[in-house]
């Protein structure tokens, strides 16, 4: 039995905030409490309030503000000697690093956060940090390395009845199954995640699960149902100001339209998603939206050489970020569109395996 979802990143004076609180409300409340704690010189409360501020900024796509806020939270936690609060600040910084495409930094910060969480006896901070490491590896495409960690975290979350973490783990494992072609298993896990999130009133988790379900439904050639699922998820994203989730929702909507051969509509929605990702400096989403846009434009008659040049540039970008699965998607796009890769000077295929 799972309890109602809660938001452990909202701490100190902010524990009354819900997992479904609007991010603008979180930012307003967090900033108010942060200023008051600073005025009183209460470093532990500065750290805890600052964490909520950092997370609100991150999820709203305010990259620079989020970066300043998690570092300030960490400094306050360190000066108070609070290992748990230090772990949470590093978790926020590591999550932001992953969002920005700095995967090596994300691994380092999340590893430090997991260690501090363990040393400080904060089992939830440790769990969230290990989850962050697992998600970073999954995004990178290193499924073999992180599948077992996802399963371990799912078992721990189920045992504790922690709904939000159960939903996260189910969605992560479902995504691995989806990316490796096990669509039925993936759909069942996304569906279970959506049900648990619904019962636990975790609207954010449910929105991500609906997006995953829409992806599989679309691959099964039912675009209308997929678009309806995405429409339901989009309402939540807008009500809660989930900028990143909304951009990924739009990218998936474009994917659905593209698979349905509605190329002009797909082109428009990919362009919308691309602008949203650029506004929040999210390079992974930006690269994926660019790939979709390149494919849609190719279907609408774009010159082969221009398409090949863009795909080549995207492949190098994805290599630099370290996204293996996405790089494979570029290779598939060449084959799907019948566009041969352009030979580029100094292309070294042998040295970076």
XYZ file of N, CA, C and O in Angstrom, residues 239-308:
280
model
N -0.771 23.807 -15.280
C -1.294 24.228 -13.975
C -0.185 24.331 -12.931
O -0.229 25.180 -12.044
N 0.831 23.451 -13.054
C 1.915 23.438 -12.070
C 3.162 24.184 -12.551
O 4.184 24.192 -11.879
N 3.086 24.788 -13.739
C 4.232 25.501 -14.326
C 5.457 24.595 -14.477
O 6.583 24.986 -14.169
N 5.244 23.369 -14.970
C 6.348 22.419 -15.165
C 6.959 22.648 -16.544
O 6.619 21.977 -17.518
N 7.875 23.605 -16.635
C 8.402 24.034 -17.934
C 9.092 22.899 -18.681
O 8.861 22.686 -19.875
N 9.958 22.166 -17.983
C 10.716 21.100 -18.636
C 9.782 19.974 -19.071
O 9.848 19.497 -20.212
N 8.895 19.552 -18.170
C 7.953 18.479 -18.511
C 7.066 18.888 -19.681
O 6.747 18.069 -20.552
N 6.671 20.170 -19.733
C 5.826 20.654 -20.826
C 6.583 20.601 -22.155
O 6.031 20.185 -23.178
N 7.851 20.995 -22.148
C 8.646 20.945 -23.380
C 8.796 19.504 -23.874
O 8.669 19.225 -25.072
N 9.052 18.567 -22.940
C 9.158 17.153 -23.336
C 7.802 16.615 -23.800
O 7.731 15.764 -24.702
N 6.714 17.108 -23.212
C 5.372 16.739 -23.663
C 5.171 17.187 -25.113
O 4.664 16.429 -25.948
N 5.587 18.410 -25.422
C 5.435 18.917 -26.789
C 6.308 18.149 -27.775
O 5.891 17.876 -28.900
N 7.521 17.789 -27.333
C 8.376 16.991 -28.225
C 7.717 15.647 -28.524
O 7.727 15.175 -29.657
N 7.097 15.035 -27.505
C 6.410 13.760 -27.725
C 5.197 13.944 -28.624
O 4.918 13.098 -29.479
N 4.473 15.048 -28.450
C 3.337 15.337 -29.337
C 3.821 15.408 -30.789
O 3.181 14.859 -31.695
N 4.962 16.054 -31.005
C 5.525 16.137 -32.355
C 5.908 14.743 -32.866
O 5.694 14.421 -34.042
N 6.478 13.906 -31.978
C 6.816 12.528 -32.365
C 5.569 11.783 -32.854
O 5.607 11.069 -33.854
N 4.479 11.942 -32.104
C 3.225 11.257 -32.452
C 2.736 11.731 -33.822
O 2.351 10.921 -34.677
N 2.766 13.038 -34.041
C 2.330 13.594 -35.332
C 3.229 13.114 -36.468
O 2.757 12.785 -37.560
N 4.538 13.051 -36.209
C 5.488 12.590 -37.225
C 5.199 11.138 -37.604
O 5.145 10.784 -38.783
N 4.997 10.288 -36.572
C 4.718 8.868 -36.862
C 3.409 8.703 -37.632
O 3.239 7.750 -38.384
N 2.465 9.642 -37.409
C 1.183 9.603 -38.126
C 1.292 10.241 -39.515
O 0.290 10.419 -40.195
N 2.514 10.591 -39.915
C 2.827 11.203 -41.229
C 2.168 12.575 -41.403
O 1.939 13.021 -42.506
N 1.907 13.239 -40.264
C 1.376 14.616 -40.308
C 2.576 15.553 -40.153
O 2.776 16.202 -39.130
N 3.386 15.601 -41.214
C 4.733 16.179 -41.117
C 4.740 17.684 -40.874
O 5.585 18.191 -40.140
N 3.806 18.412 -41.479
C 3.799 19.871 -41.290
C 3.418 20.225 -39.848
O 4.045 21.084 -39.230
N 2.421 19.521 -39.301
C 2.069 19.747 -37.892
C 3.237 19.375 -36.980
O 3.554 20.084 -36.017
N 3.881 18.251 -37.311
C 5.032 17.806 -36.515
C 6.131 18.855 -36.539
O 6.730 19.171 -35.507
N 6.389 19.409 -37.719
C 7.433 20.424 -37.857
C 7.159 21.604 -36.937
O 8.054 22.095 -36.227
N 5.907 22.059 -36.912
C 5.549 23.218 -36.084
C 5.740 22.919 -34.588
O 6.261 23.752 -33.840
N 5.337 21.725 -34.158
C 5.412 21.405 -32.729
C 6.862 21.122 -32.313
O 7.275 21.484 -31.201
N 7.658 20.488 -33.202
C 9.089 20.328 -32.905
C 9.753 21.698 -32.729
O 10.571 21.898 -31.826
N 9.384 22.654 -33.608
C 9.970 24.003 -33.520
C 9.574 24.676 -32.201
O 10.397 25.349 -31.555
N 8.331 24.454 -31.775
C 7.853 25.011 -30.487
C 8.660 24.406 -29.334
O 9.143 25.130 -28.454
N 8.810 23.071 -29.344
C 9.566 22.397 -28.273
C 11.016 22.865 -28.258
O 11.599 23.100 -27.198
N 11.599 23.026 -29.445
C 12.988 23.472 -29.545
C 13.166 24.847 -28.895
O 14.111 25.064 -28.122
N 12.244 25.749 -29.173
C 12.316 27.091 -28.575
C 12.198 27.001 -27.047
O 12.900 27.708 -26.313
N 11.335 26.105 -26.558
C 11.156 25.948 -25.102
C 12.427 25.397 -24.454
O 12.852 25.864 -23.402
N 13.041 24.393 -25.085
C 14.281 23.826 -24.537
C 15.410 24.856 -24.547
O 16.193 24.937 -23.602
N 15.494 25.626 -25.614
C 16.544 26.657 -25.688
C 16.356 27.707 -24.613
O 17.318 28.189 -24.022
N 15.104 28.065 -24.339
C 14.818 29.097 -23.330
C 15.276 28.659 -21.946
O 15.596 29.490 -21.097
N 15.317 27.332 -21.691
C 15.724 26.856 -20.357
C 17.097 26.197 -20.392
O 17.491 25.541 -19.436
N 17.845 26.376 -21.484
C 19.208 25.832 -21.604
C 19.249 24.344 -21.279
O 20.008 23.903 -20.438
N 18.406 23.566 -21.953
C 18.374 22.112 -21.741
C 18.874 21.423 -23.016
O 18.098 21.161 -23.944
N 20.194 21.139 -23.089
C 20.790 20.683 -24.355
C 20.299 19.326 -24.828
O 20.212 19.085 -26.028
N 19.952 18.430 -23.906
C 19.469 17.108 -24.339
C 18.136 17.263 -25.073
O 17.953 16.748 -26.185
N 17.205 17.968 -24.448
C 15.916 18.191 -25.089
C 16.064 18.957 -26.395
O 15.401 18.657 -27.392
N 16.958 19.938 -26.393
C 17.202 20.741 -27.599
C 17.689 19.854 -28.739
O 17.206 19.946 -29.873
N 18.638 18.961 -28.443
C 19.180 18.079 -29.489
C 18.102 17.139 -30.020
O 17.997 16.911 -31.240
N 17.286 16.589 -29.119
C 16.237 15.671 -29.552
C 15.166 16.391 -30.381
O 14.662 15.846 -31.365
N 14.825 17.622 -29.989
C 13.857 18.400 -30.774
C 14.441 18.761 -32.136
O 13.739 18.731 -33.155
N 15.728 19.088 -32.170
C 16.389 19.386 -33.455
C 16.380 18.177 -34.382
O 16.190 18.311 -35.595
N 16.589 16.994 -33.802
C 16.571 15.775 -34.608
C 15.191 15.571 -35.225
O 15.066 15.290 -36.428
N 14.148 15.710 -34.396
C 12.790 15.562 -34.916
C 12.480 16.592 -35.987
O 11.889 16.276 -37.028
N 12.912 17.829 -35.746
C 12.671 18.904 -36.714
C 13.385 18.621 -38.029
O 12.816 18.819 -39.116
N 14.621 18.132 -37.953
C 15.375 17.794 -39.172
C 14.659 16.706 -39.966
O 14.568 16.766 -41.202
N 14.126 15.702 -39.261
C 13.415 14.605 -39.935
C 12.127 15.110 -40.593
O 11.817 14.762 -41.736
N 11.374 15.957 -39.876
C 10.124 16.494 -40.424
C 10.402 17.350 -41.650
O 9.697 17.241 -42.668
N 11.439 18.181 -41.557
C 11.775 19.040 -42.702
C 12.239 18.220 -43.901
O 11.938 18.553 -45.047
N 12.963 17.139 -43.631
C 13.387 16.251 -44.725
C 12.170 15.647 -45.416
O 12.114 15.560 -46.654
N 11.178 15.242 -44.633
C 9.948 14.663 -45.203
C 9.168 15.689 -46.022
O 8.402 15.337 -46.921
N 9.369 16.966 -45.678
C 8.667 18.039 -46.393
C 9.470 18.553 -47.590
O 9.122 19.568 -48.190
N 10.578 17.849 -47.914
C 11.298 18.150 -49.149
C 12.592 18.928 -49.006
O 13.124 19.448 -49.985
N 13.127 19.038 -47.802
C 14.397 19.747 -47.617
C 15.527 19.058 -48.382
O 15.546 17.828 -48.534
N 16.480 19.847 -48.841
C 17.633 19.343 -49.589
C 18.374 18.258 -48.792
O 18.625 18.424 -47.593
N 18.754 17.158 -49.477
C 19.419 16.018 -48.829
C 20.726 16.428 -48.154
O 21.018 15.976 -47.043
N 21.511 17.260 -48.825
C 22.816 17.639 -48.263
C 22.652 18.479 -46.994
O 23.420 18.335 -46.037
N 21.643 19.356 -46.994
C 21.381 20.164 -45.790
C 20.966 19.263 -44.622
O 21.416 19.447 -43.477
N 20.115 18.279 -44.922
C 19.696 17.327 -43.882
C 20.893 16.547 -43.363
O 21.074 16.378 -42.147
N 21.734 16.070 -44.293
C 22.921 15.283 -43.903
C 23.859 16.115 -43.027
O 24.414 15.613 -42.038
